[in-house]
Coordinates of C-alpha atoms in Angstrom, one line a residue:
Chain A
M1 CA 134.8 124.3 107.1
E2 CA 131.6 123.2 108.3
R3 CA 129.8 125.1 105.7
A4 CA 131.7 123.4 102.9
W5 CA 130.9 120.1 104.3
K6 CA 127.2 120.8 104.7
E7 CA 127.3 122.1 101.0
K8 CA 128.7 118.9 100.0
A9 CA 126.1 116.9 102.0
I10 CA 123.3 118.7 100.3
K11 CA 124.8 118.3 97.0
L12 CA 125.1 114.7 97.6
F13 CA 121.4 114.5 98.6
F14 CA 120.4 116.0 95.3
V15 CA 122.6 114.0 93.3
S16 CA 121.3 110.9 94.7
T17 CA 117.7 111.9 94.3
A18 CA 118.3 112.8 90.8
S19 CA 119.9 109.5 90.0
T20 CA 117.3 107.4 91.7
S21 CA 115.4 107.2 88.5
I22 CA 118.4 105.7 86.7
L23 CA 118.8 103.2 89.4
I24 CA 115.2 102.3 89.4
V25 CA 115.1 101.8 85.5
L26 CA 118.0 99.7 85.7
S27 CA 116.9 97.5 88.5
I28 CA 113.6 97.1 86.8
F29 CA 115.3 95.7 83.7
V30 CA 117.4 93.5 85.9
F31 CA 114.4 92.3 87.9
L32 CA 112.5 91.6 84.7
G33 CA 115.2 89.8 83.2
K34 CA 115.8 87.7 86.3
E35 CA 112.2 86.6 86.6
G36 CA 111.5 86.2 83.0
G37 CA 114.8 85.0 81.6
P38 CA 114.6 81.2 82.8
F39 CA 111.6 80.9 80.4
L40 CA 114.1 81.3 77.5
A41 CA 116.1 78.5 78.7
E42 CA 113.0 76.2 79.6
P43 CA 110.6 75.9 77.7
G44 CA 112.4 78.0 75.3
A45 CA 112.0 81.3 73.2
D46 CA 110.2 79.4 70.3
E47 CA 107.3 78.7 72.7
L48 CA 107.0 82.5 73.1
I49 CA 106.8 83.1 69.3
G50 CA 103.6 81.0 69.2
T51 CA 100.2 82.3 68.0
R52 CA 98.2 80.8 71.0
W53 CA 98.0 82.2 74.4
I54 CA 96.3 79.6 76.6
P55 CA 98.0 79.9 80.1
V56 CA 95.5 77.8 81.8
S57 CA 94.7 74.3 80.3
F58 CA 94.0 70.8 81.1
Q59 CA 95.6 69.7 77.9
K60 CA 98.7 71.8 77.1
E61 CA 99.5 75.3 78.1
S62 CA 100.7 77.7 75.3
Y63 CA 102.5 80.8 75.9
G64 CA 102.6 82.5 72.5
I65 CA 102.8 86.0 72.9
L66 CA 102.1 87.1 69.3
P67 CA 98.4 87.6 69.9
L68 CA 99.2 89.9 72.6
V69 CA 101.7 91.9 70.7
A70 CA 99.4 92.1 67.7
G71 CA 96.6 93.3 70.1
S72 CA 98.7 95.9 71.6
A73 CA 100.0 97.0 68.1
L74 CA 96.4 97.2 66.8
V75 CA 95.0 99.3 69.6
T76 CA 97.9 101.6 69.5
V77 CA 97.9 102.2 65.7
L78 CA 94.2 102.8 65.8
A79 CA 94.5 105.2 68.7
M80 CA 97.2 107.2 67.0
I81 CA 95.1 107.4 63.8
L82 CA 92.4 109.0 65.8
T83 CA 94.9 111.1 68.1
I84 CA 97.1 112.7 65.5
P85 CA 94.4 114.7 63.5
F86 CA 92.8 115.8 66.8
G87 CA 96.0 116.5 68.6
V88 CA 97.8 118.3 66.0
G89 CA 94.6 120.2 64.9
A90 CA 94.0 121.4 68.4
A91 CA 97.7 122.3 68.9
V92 CA 97.6 124.4 65.6
Y93 CA 94.4 126.1 66.7
I94 CA 95.6 126.9 70.3
S95 CA 99.0 128.1 69.3
E96 CA 98.2 130.0 66.0
L97 CA 94.6 130.8 65.6
A98 CA 93.0 131.0 69.0
R99 CA 92.4 134.4 70.5
P100 CA 93.9 134.9 73.9
I101 CA 90.5 134.4 75.8
E102 CA 89.9 131.1 73.8
R103 CA 93.4 129.7 74.8
E104 CA 92.6 130.7 78.6
I105 CA 89.6 128.4 78.3
L106 CA 91.0 125.7 76.1
K107 CA 94.4 125.1 77.8
P108 CA 92.9 124.1 81.3
F109 CA 90.5 121.8 79.8
V110 CA 93.3 120.0 78.0
E111 CA 95.1 119.8 81.3
V112 CA 92.0 118.4 83.1
L113 CA 91.7 115.7 80.5
A114 CA 95.2 114.6 81.0
G115 CA 94.6 114.2 84.7
I116 CA 91.5 111.9 84.6
P117 CA 92.3 108.5 86.1
S118 CA 92.4 105.7 83.5
V119 CA 89.9 103.5 85.5
V120 CA 87.5 106.4 85.3
I121 CA 87.9 106.7 81.5
G122 CA 87.5 103.0 81.4
F123 CA 84.4 103.0 83.3
F124 CA 82.9 105.8 81.2
G125 CA 84.0 103.7 78.2
L126 CA 82.2 100.4 79.3
V127 CA 79.0 102.1 80.1
M128 CA 78.9 104.9 77.4
L129 CA 81.2 104.1 74.5
V130 CA 80.7 100.4 74.2
P131 CA 77.1 100.5 73.6
I132 CA 77.4 103.3 71.2
I133 CA 80.0 101.5 69.1
K134 CA 77.9 98.4 69.2
W135 CA 74.9 100.5 67.9
C136 CA 76.8 102.6 65.4
F137 CA 78.4 99.6 63.6
S138 CA 75.6 97.2 64.4
L139 CA 78.0 94.6 66.0
S140 CA 77.1 91.8 68.2
S141 CA 79.3 93.3 70.9
G142 CA 80.9 96.8 71.5
L143 CA 83.8 95.3 73.3
T144 CA 86.3 95.9 70.5
A145 CA 89.7 97.1 69.9
L146 CA 88.1 100.4 68.5
A147 CA 86.5 101.0 71.9
G148 CA 90.0 100.7 73.7
A149 CA 91.7 102.7 70.8
M150 CA 89.2 105.5 71.4
L151 CA 89.8 105.6 75.0
L152 CA 93.5 105.4 74.7
G153 CA 93.3 108.3 72.1
L154 CA 91.5 110.2 74.6
M155 CA 94.4 109.7 77.0
A156 CA 97.0 110.5 74.4
I157 CA 95.6 113.7 73.1
P158 CA 96.7 116.0 75.9
T159 CA 100.2 114.9 75.6
V160 CA 100.2 115.3 71.8
I161 CA 98.6 118.7 72.2
S162 CA 100.7 120.3 74.9
I163 CA 104.2 119.1 73.2
S164 CA 103.0 119.9 69.6
E165 CA 101.8 123.4 70.9
D166 CA 105.1 123.9 72.3
A167 CA 106.9 123.0 69.0
I168 CA 104.6 125.2 66.9
R169 CA 105.0 128.2 69.2
S170 CA 108.9 128.0 69.0
V171 CA 108.9 128.3 65.2
P172 CA 110.7 131.6 64.7
G173 CA 108.3 134.5 64.0
S174 CA 110.5 135.5 61.0
Y175 CA 109.6 132.5 59.1
K176 CA 105.9 133.4 59.3
A177 CA 106.6 137.0 58.6
A178 CA 108.6 136.1 55.4
S179 CA 105.7 133.8 54.4
L180 CA 103.2 136.4 54.8
A181 CA 105.4 139.1 53.2
L182 CA 105.5 136.9 50.1
G183 CA 101.8 136.9 49.8
A184 CA 100.8 133.7 51.4
S185 CA 97.5 133.6 53.2
R186 CA 97.4 132.8 56.9
M187 CA 96.3 129.2 56.2
Q188 CA 98.9 128.7 53.7
T189 CA 101.5 130.0 56.1
I190 CA 100.3 127.6 58.8
W191 CA 100.2 124.5 56.6
C192 CA 103.2 125.1 54.4
V193 CA 105.6 126.9 56.8
T194 CA 104.9 126.7 60.5
V195 CA 103.7 123.0 60.6
P196 CA 106.5 121.6 58.5
A197 CA 108.8 123.7 60.6
A198 CA 107.7 122.2 63.7
L199 CA 107.4 118.7 62.4
P200 CA 110.2 117.1 64.3
G201 CA 108.5 118.4 67.6
I202 CA 105.1 117.2 66.5
I203 CA 106.7 113.8 65.6
A204 CA 108.2 113.6 69.1
A205 CA 104.8 114.5 70.6
V206 CA 103.2 111.7 68.8
M207 CA 105.7 109.2 69.9
L208 CA 105.5 110.1 73.5
G209 CA 101.8 109.9 73.0
T210 CA 102.3 106.4 71.7
G211 CA 104.5 105.5 74.7
R212 CA 101.6 106.2 77.0
V213 CA 99.1 104.3 74.8
I214 CA 101.1 101.0 74.7
G215 CA 101.6 101.1 78.6
E216 CA 98.0 101.9 79.3
T217 CA 96.3 99.1 81.1
M218 CA 93.1 99.7 83.1
A219 CA 90.7 101.4 80.5
V220 CA 91.9 98.9 77.8
M221 CA 91.2 95.9 79.9
M222 CA 87.7 97.1 80.6
V223 CA 86.5 97.7 77.1
T224 CA 88.6 95.4 74.6
G225 CA 87.1 92.0 75.5
N226 CA 90.5 90.6 75.9
A227 CA 90.2 87.6 73.4
A228 CA 93.7 86.5 72.5
V229 CA 93.3 86.5 68.6
I230 CA 95.3 88.0 66.0
T231 CA 93.3 90.3 63.9
A232 CA 93.6 93.6 62.0
S233 CA 89.9 94.4 62.3
P234 CA 88.9 97.2 64.7
F235 CA 85.7 95.6 65.3
E236 CA 87.1 92.4 66.8
S237 CA 88.1 91.9 70.5
V238 CA 91.8 92.0 71.2
R239 CA 94.0 91.2 74.2
T240 CA 96.8 93.6 75.0
M241 CA 100.1 92.8 76.7
T242 CA 99.2 95.3 79.6
A243 CA 95.9 93.7 80.1
T244 CA 97.2 90.2 80.2
I245 CA 99.8 91.0 83.0
A246 CA 97.2 92.8 85.0
A247 CA 94.6 90.1 84.8
E248 CA 96.8 87.1 85.1
M249 CA 99.6 88.1 87.6
G250 CA 97.5 88.1 90.7
E251 CA 96.7 84.4 90.7
V252 CA 99.8 82.8 88.9
A253 CA 101.8 80.3 90.9
F254 CA 105.2 81.9 91.9
G255 CA 107.9 80.6 89.7
S256 CA 105.8 78.6 87.3
D257 CA 106.1 78.8 83.5
H258 CA 103.1 81.0 83.4
Y259 CA 104.7 83.4 85.7
R260 CA 107.9 83.6 83.8
A261 CA 105.9 84.0 80.5
L262 CA 104.2 87.0 82.2
F263 CA 107.5 88.5 82.9
C264 CA 108.5 88.0 79.3
V265 CA 105.6 89.9 78.2
G266 CA 106.5 92.6 80.6
I267 CA 110.1 92.7 79.0
V268 CA 108.6 93.1 75.5
L269 CA 106.4 95.9 76.7
L270 CA 109.2 97.7 78.4
L271 CA 111.4 97.5 75.5
A272 CA 108.8 98.9 73.3
T273 CA 108.2 101.9 75.4
F274 CA 111.8 102.4 76.0
V275 CA 112.7 102.5 72.5
L276 CA 109.9 104.8 71.7
N277 CA 110.9 107.1 74.4
M278 CA 114.5 107.2 73.4
V279 CA 113.7 107.8 69.7
A280 CA 111.2 110.6 70.8
Q281 CA 113.8 112.2 73.0
R282 CA 116.4 112.0 70.3
V283 CA 114.1 113.7 67.8
L284 CA 113.1 116.3 70.2
K285 CA 116.6 117.1 71.2
R286 CA 117.8 117.3 67.7
Y287 CA 114.9 119.7 66.8
R288 CA 115.7 121.9 69.8
M289 CA 119.4 122.1 68.9
G290 CA 118.5 123.0 65.2
Chain B
M1 CA 96.8 87.6 128.4
A2 CA 99.9 85.6 127.3
N3 CA 98.2 84.8 124.1
K4 CA 98.4 88.4 123.2
K5 CA 102.0 88.2 122.3
T6 CA 101.3 85.4 119.9
T7 CA 98.7 87.0 118.1
I8 CA 99.2 88.0 114.5
V9 CA 99.8 91.7 113.5
R10 CA 96.6 91.7 111.4
V11 CA 94.6 91.7 114.8
T12 CA 93.6 95.3 115.5
V13 CA 93.8 97.0 118.7
V14 CA 90.0 96.9 119.2
V15 CA 90.1 93.1 118.6
V16 CA 92.9 92.7 121.2
L17 CA 91.0 94.7 123.8
T18 CA 87.9 92.6 123.3
C19 CA 90.0 89.5 123.5
A20 CA 91.5 90.8 126.8
A21 CA 88.0 91.5 128.2
F22 CA 86.8 88.1 127.2
T23 CA 89.8 86.3 128.6
M24 CA 89.3 88.2 132.0
I25 CA 85.6 87.4 132.0
G26 CA 86.6 83.9 131.6
G27 CA 84.9 82.9 128.5
C28 CA 87.8 81.3 127.1
S29 CA 90.0 80.2 129.9
K30 CA 88.5 76.8 129.9
R31 CA 89.9 76.1 126.7
G32 CA 93.3 77.1 127.7
E33 CA 93.4 74.8 130.7
Q34 CA 92.5 71.7 128.3
G35 CA 95.8 72.6 126.4
Q36 CA 94.0 72.8 123.1
D37 CA 95.5 74.6 120.0
R38 CA 95.1 78.3 120.0
F39 CA 96.4 78.4 116.3
I40 CA 94.9 76.4 113.5
T41 CA 95.6 76.7 109.8
V42 CA 93.3 76.2 106.9
K43 CA 95.0 75.8 103.4
G44 CA 93.8 74.8 100.0
S45 CA 91.4 75.9 97.2
D46 CA 91.5 79.3 96.0
T47 CA 87.8 79.2 95.2
M48 CA 87.1 78.8 98.9
V49 CA 89.5 81.3 100.4
H50 CA 86.8 84.0 100.5
L51 CA 84.5 81.6 102.3
V52 CA 86.9 80.2 104.7
S53 CA 88.2 83.7 105.6
N54 CA 84.7 84.8 106.3
W55 CA 84.3 81.7 108.6
A56 CA 87.6 82.4 110.2
E57 CA 86.7 86.0 110.8
A58 CA 83.3 85.1 112.4
F59 CA 84.8 82.2 114.4
M60 CA 87.7 84.5 115.8
K61 CA 85.1 87.0 117.0
K62 CA 83.5 84.4 119.0
H63 CA 86.6 82.8 120.2
P64 CA 89.1 85.8 120.5
D65 CA 91.8 83.6 121.9
I66 CA 92.1 81.6 118.8
E67 CA 93.9 82.5 115.7
V68 CA 92.7 80.8 112.4
S69 CA 95.1 81.3 109.5
V70 CA 93.8 80.9 106.0
T71 CA 95.8 80.5 102.8
G72 CA 95.0 79.5 99.2
G73 CA 97.2 77.9 96.7
G74 CA 94.8 75.4 95.3
S75 CA 93.1 72.2 96.4
G76 CA 96.1 70.1 95.4
T77 CA 98.4 72.2 97.5
G78 CA 96.1 72.1 100.5
I79 CA 95.8 68.2 100.3
A80 CA 99.6 68.0 99.9
A81 CA 99.9 70.2 103.2
L82 CA 97.6 68.0 104.9
L83 CA 99.6 64.9 104.1
N84 CA 102.7 66.7 105.2
G85 CA 101.2 67.7 108.4
T86 CA 101.7 71.4 107.6
T87 CA 98.1 72.4 107.9
D88 CA 95.3 71.3 110.3
I89 CA 92.5 71.7 107.8
C90 CA 92.6 71.4 104.0
A91 CA 89.9 73.2 102.0
A92 CA 89.2 71.5 98.7
S93 CA 86.7 72.4 95.8
R94 CA 87.1 68.7 94.7
K95 CA 87.3 65.2 96.2
I96 CA 90.6 63.7 97.2
K97 CA 92.1 61.7 94.3
D98 CA 92.7 58.0 94.7
K99 CA 96.5 58.5 94.3
E100 CA 96.4 61.2 97.0
L101 CA 94.5 58.9 99.4
M102 CA 97.0 56.0 98.7
L103 CA 99.9 58.4 99.4
A104 CA 98.0 59.6 102.6
L105 CA 97.7 56.0 103.9
E106 CA 101.4 55.5 103.2
K107 CA 102.2 58.3 105.5
N108 CA 99.6 57.0 108.1
V109 CA 97.2 59.9 107.6
H110 CA 93.6 59.2 107.4
P111 CA 92.0 62.1 105.5
Y112 CA 88.4 62.9 107.0
E113 CA 86.2 64.4 104.5
M114 CA 83.4 66.9 105.2
A115 CA 81.2 68.6 102.6
V116 CA 80.6 72.0 103.9
A117 CA 79.0 74.0 101.1
K118 CA 77.9 73.8 97.6
D119 CA 78.9 75.9 94.7
G120 CA 76.6 76.3 91.5
I121 CA 77.4 78.2 88.3
A122 CA 74.6 79.6 86.4
V123 CA 74.6 80.1 82.5
V124 CA 73.3 83.4 81.6
V125 CA 72.0 84.9 78.2
H126 CA 70.3 88.2 77.2
P127 CA 66.6 88.3 78.3
D128 CA 65.4 88.4 74.7
N129 CA 67.3 85.2 73.9
P130 CA 64.6 82.5 73.1
V131 CA 66.8 79.6 74.0
D132 CA 65.4 78.2 77.2
K133 CA 67.5 75.1 77.7
L134 CA 70.9 73.8 77.0
T135 CA 72.4 70.5 77.6
L136 CA 75.9 70.1 78.9
E137 CA 77.4 68.9 75.7
Q138 CA 75.9 72.0 73.9
L139 CA 77.4 74.2 76.4
S140 CA 80.6 72.4 75.8
K141 CA 80.5 73.0 72.2
I142 CA 79.6 76.6 72.5
F143 CA 82.5 77.3 75.0
T144 CA 85.0 75.4 73.0
G145 CA 84.0 77.1 69.7
K146 CA 82.6 74.1 67.9
T147 CA 79.0 75.6 68.0
M148 CA 79.1 79.0 66.5
R149 CA 75.5 79.8 66.0
W150 CA 72.5 79.8 68.0
S151 CA 70.5 78.1 65.5
D152 CA 72.5 75.0 66.3
V153 CA 70.9 74.9 69.8
G154 CA 67.5 75.7 68.9
G155 CA 67.7 79.5 68.6
P156 CA 67.7 82.0 65.7
N157 CA 70.6 82.1 63.1
E158 CA 72.9 84.5 64.9
E159 CA 76.5 84.2 65.9
V160 CA 77.1 83.2 69.6
E161 CA 79.2 85.6 71.4
V162 CA 81.1 83.7 74.1
L163 CA 82.1 85.5 77.3
S164 CA 84.2 83.9 80.0
R165 CA 85.9 85.0 83.3
E166 CA 89.7 85.6 83.2
S167 CA 91.8 82.5 83.4
S168 CA 92.9 83.5 87.0
S169 CA 89.3 82.9 88.2
G170 CA 88.5 79.6 90.1
T171 CA 85.1 79.7 88.3
Y172 CA 87.1 79.6 84.9
I173 CA 88.7 76.4 85.9
F174 CA 85.7 74.9 87.4
F175 CA 83.6 75.5 84.4
Q176 CA 86.4 74.1 82.1
E177 CA 86.7 71.0 84.2
M178 CA 82.8 70.4 84.6
V179 CA 81.5 71.7 81.3
L180 CA 84.2 71.7 78.8
N181 CA 85.6 68.2 80.0
K182 CA 88.9 69.9 80.4
Q183 CA 89.1 71.1 76.9
D184 CA 90.4 74.6 76.2
Y185 CA 88.2 77.4 75.8
M186 CA 87.8 78.8 72.3
Q187 CA 90.5 81.5 71.3
D188 CA 87.7 83.9 70.4
A189 CA 86.1 83.9 73.7
K190 CA 86.1 87.4 75.5
L191 CA 87.8 87.1 78.9
L192 CA 86.2 89.8 81.1
P193 CA 87.9 90.7 84.4
A194 CA 84.8 90.5 86.8
T195 CA 81.6 88.9 87.2
S196 CA 80.0 92.3 87.0
S197 CA 81.4 92.8 83.5
I198 CA 79.9 89.5 82.4
I199 CA 76.4 90.6 83.7
Q200 CA 76.9 94.1 82.1
S201 CA 77.9 92.7 78.7
V202 CA 75.3 89.8 78.6
S203 CA 72.6 92.4 79.6
S204 CA 73.5 94.6 76.7
D205 CA 74.5 92.1 73.8
K206 CA 71.7 90.1 72.6
W207 CA 73.5 86.8 71.5
A208 CA 76.0 86.7 74.3
I209 CA 76.3 83.7 76.8
G210 CA 78.4 83.8 80.0
Y211 CA 78.6 81.9 83.3
V212 CA 78.4 83.5 86.7
G213 CA 78.3 82.0 90.3
L214 CA 74.6 81.3 91.3
G215 CA 74.4 84.1 93.9
Y216 CA 75.5 86.7 91.4
A217 CA 73.0 85.4 88.7
V218 CA 70.2 85.6 91.1
A219 CA 71.0 88.9 92.1
A220 CA 70.9 90.1 88.5
S221 CA 68.0 88.2 87.3
D222 CA 66.3 91.2 86.2
K223 CA 69.0 92.0 83.7
V224 CA 69.9 88.5 82.5
K225 CA 68.1 85.3 81.8
I226 CA 69.3 82.2 83.6
V227 CA 69.3 79.2 81.1
P228 CA 68.3 75.9 82.7
V229 CA 70.7 73.1 81.9
K230 CA 70.2 69.4 81.0
K231 CA 72.6 66.9 82.0
D232 CA 72.0 65.0 78.7
D233 CA 69.4 64.9 75.9
S234 CA 66.9 62.7 77.9
S235 CA 67.2 64.4 81.3
P236 CA 65.0 67.4 82.3
A237 CA 66.2 70.9 82.0
I238 CA 67.0 72.1 85.5
M239 CA 67.0 75.7 86.6
P240 CA 69.8 76.4 89.0
S241 CA 68.6 77.4 92.6
D242 CA 69.4 76.6 96.2
E243 CA 67.1 73.6 96.2
T244 CA 68.4 72.0 92.9
V245 CA 72.1 72.7 93.7
K246 CA 71.5 71.2 97.1
S247 CA 69.9 68.1 95.8
G248 CA 72.4 67.5 93.0
A249 CA 69.8 67.9 90.3
Y250 CA 71.5 71.0 88.8
P251 CA 74.6 69.6 86.9
I252 CA 77.0 72.5 87.1
A253 CA 77.5 72.3 90.8
R254 CA 80.0 70.8 93.1
P255 CA 80.3 70.2 96.9
L256 CA 83.2 72.1 98.6
Y257 CA 84.9 70.1 101.1
L258 CA 87.0 70.5 104.4
Y259 CA 89.6 67.6 105.0
T260 CA 91.1 67.0 108.4
S261 CA 93.7 64.4 109.3
G262 CA 91.5 61.6 111.1
Q263 CA 88.3 62.8 112.8
P264 CA 88.5 66.5 113.8
K265 CA 89.4 67.1 117.5
G266 CA 89.7 70.0 119.9
T267 CA 89.8 73.5 118.4
V268 CA 89.8 72.0 114.8
K269 CA 86.5 70.2 115.6
D270 CA 85.1 73.6 117.1
F271 CA 86.0 75.3 113.9
V272 CA 84.4 72.6 111.6
D273 CA 81.3 72.4 113.8
F274 CA 81.1 76.3 113.4
C275 CA 81.3 76.0 109.7
L276 CA 78.5 73.5 109.7
S277 CA 76.4 75.3 112.1
A278 CA 73.4 77.4 111.2
E279 CA 75.5 80.5 111.7
G280 CA 78.3 79.1 109.5
Q281 CA 75.8 78.1 106.9
Q282 CA 74.3 81.6 107.0
I283 CA 77.9 82.8 106.0
V284 CA 78.0 80.4 103.1
K285 CA 74.8 82.1 101.7
E286 CA 76.1 85.4 102.3
T287 CA 79.3 84.6 100.4
G288 CA 77.4 83.5 97.4
Y289 CA 77.5 79.8 97.9
V290 CA 74.7 77.4 98.6
A291 CA 74.3 75.8 102.1
I292 CA 74.7 72.1 102.4
N293 CA 72.0 71.3 104.8

């Protein structure tokens, strides 16, 4: 009798720990909505869809988040362009071509890369990468979207490698055997059979990597220069959504328009990562079932 | 020992013990007999929070039975609190406005002004930049984006790279008010998260310009070049220094004030006197501002 009760209590404990994350996600959405929502009523949503972000001004404050969205988008796209060849290439090598001893050496390093704190990566970027970029492209300043993208790529690569590697590894051996038996070379088999078969998993890996890239703050804030301009050039300074929140939240007057605008930026950011994660999970699930 | 109960959590055990020891020795008992305040509040300028906190800390070390509470919120908030009687001292990085003064007199409050420190902002460029003087108007044009090239201000034909602090910084607002005449910064200006990032960028980017507190600029003078500033075309170019900020010759400087309601009395007077004392002014220098006397 008592045992059954105990069992129930333990089960309840585990259920509650497991569902905490759902509760937290929901309450974050509610909280952001509550703090940011009033901005949509006053001064209104069209204020948000402006091209100027000037939160502190003696003339007129503007809270247009388009430059911030554009900044985040540019840095993310650039980061993914850099990450995909590196990540997928490394995954193919580790899972298909590397000898066991090479794999033993490569894998721990990938994991170490995943564990480096972002502020350390940012510091490395500011002191090493920014001057190199400035020198390589003879720019007036190395504080550019490209610098941010390269650091973010560095952070996304481990995610992309480990999930892609998983996907490539779980391609049935019979596919490869059939391909080789038909006279295809090893490289032909990899590029025409294995990688296409693992493609949904690789796509999911890239999406999860993108999620990490969009949400990353510290490293980006240190190297992108944070000028709120809309640009498609990797050699210009951009201001990301995350850096804006991190830089401005500390000093903003509680309940002011600026405060609410920052929460709206937070909502946009959360929605973006949420959608990416959902889609990635979907893709991954379908692929595993298939 | 009764004051021990009222002290704020922040006080550590060590401080409490020292406090107890001092009280027993009798160092502070006289004050208690006179019925003076043991708890005073300072509210106002965000720029000054660091400075006032340092003062408060040193003051509380000397007078363990007194608690000084320091909060920011902005000079305007501080002055409003002084008028409403919710703070003993207001810290302000600007003079009280006429409108506020009238409101004060209506409420029968007579704000008493004391300049307690000075704050100077240095304009810094790369050591190789040949430009050796700028007028306030040129600075304003550079930072608002109307001047894009160094050739317009007597330098080579290179594009100016404008560096600013983040908008949350008090220095950002001070510079905007004093130099930009309250206009907005140009949108392309790079906003860097810390003074150290500005120094780092200016020291590596040949055509960059930025502004930092005088203390920081002097400390980094081997890496960056401080540009002397002219008030207008006809006035001489002034290099920022303790002396020129103190004398008012350097134009990008402002006094920092403490305001009390009427002449300061009792503990409030003790605190203000401490701020103006040699020890208090030493703290001013250590915090990166310029001493007033």
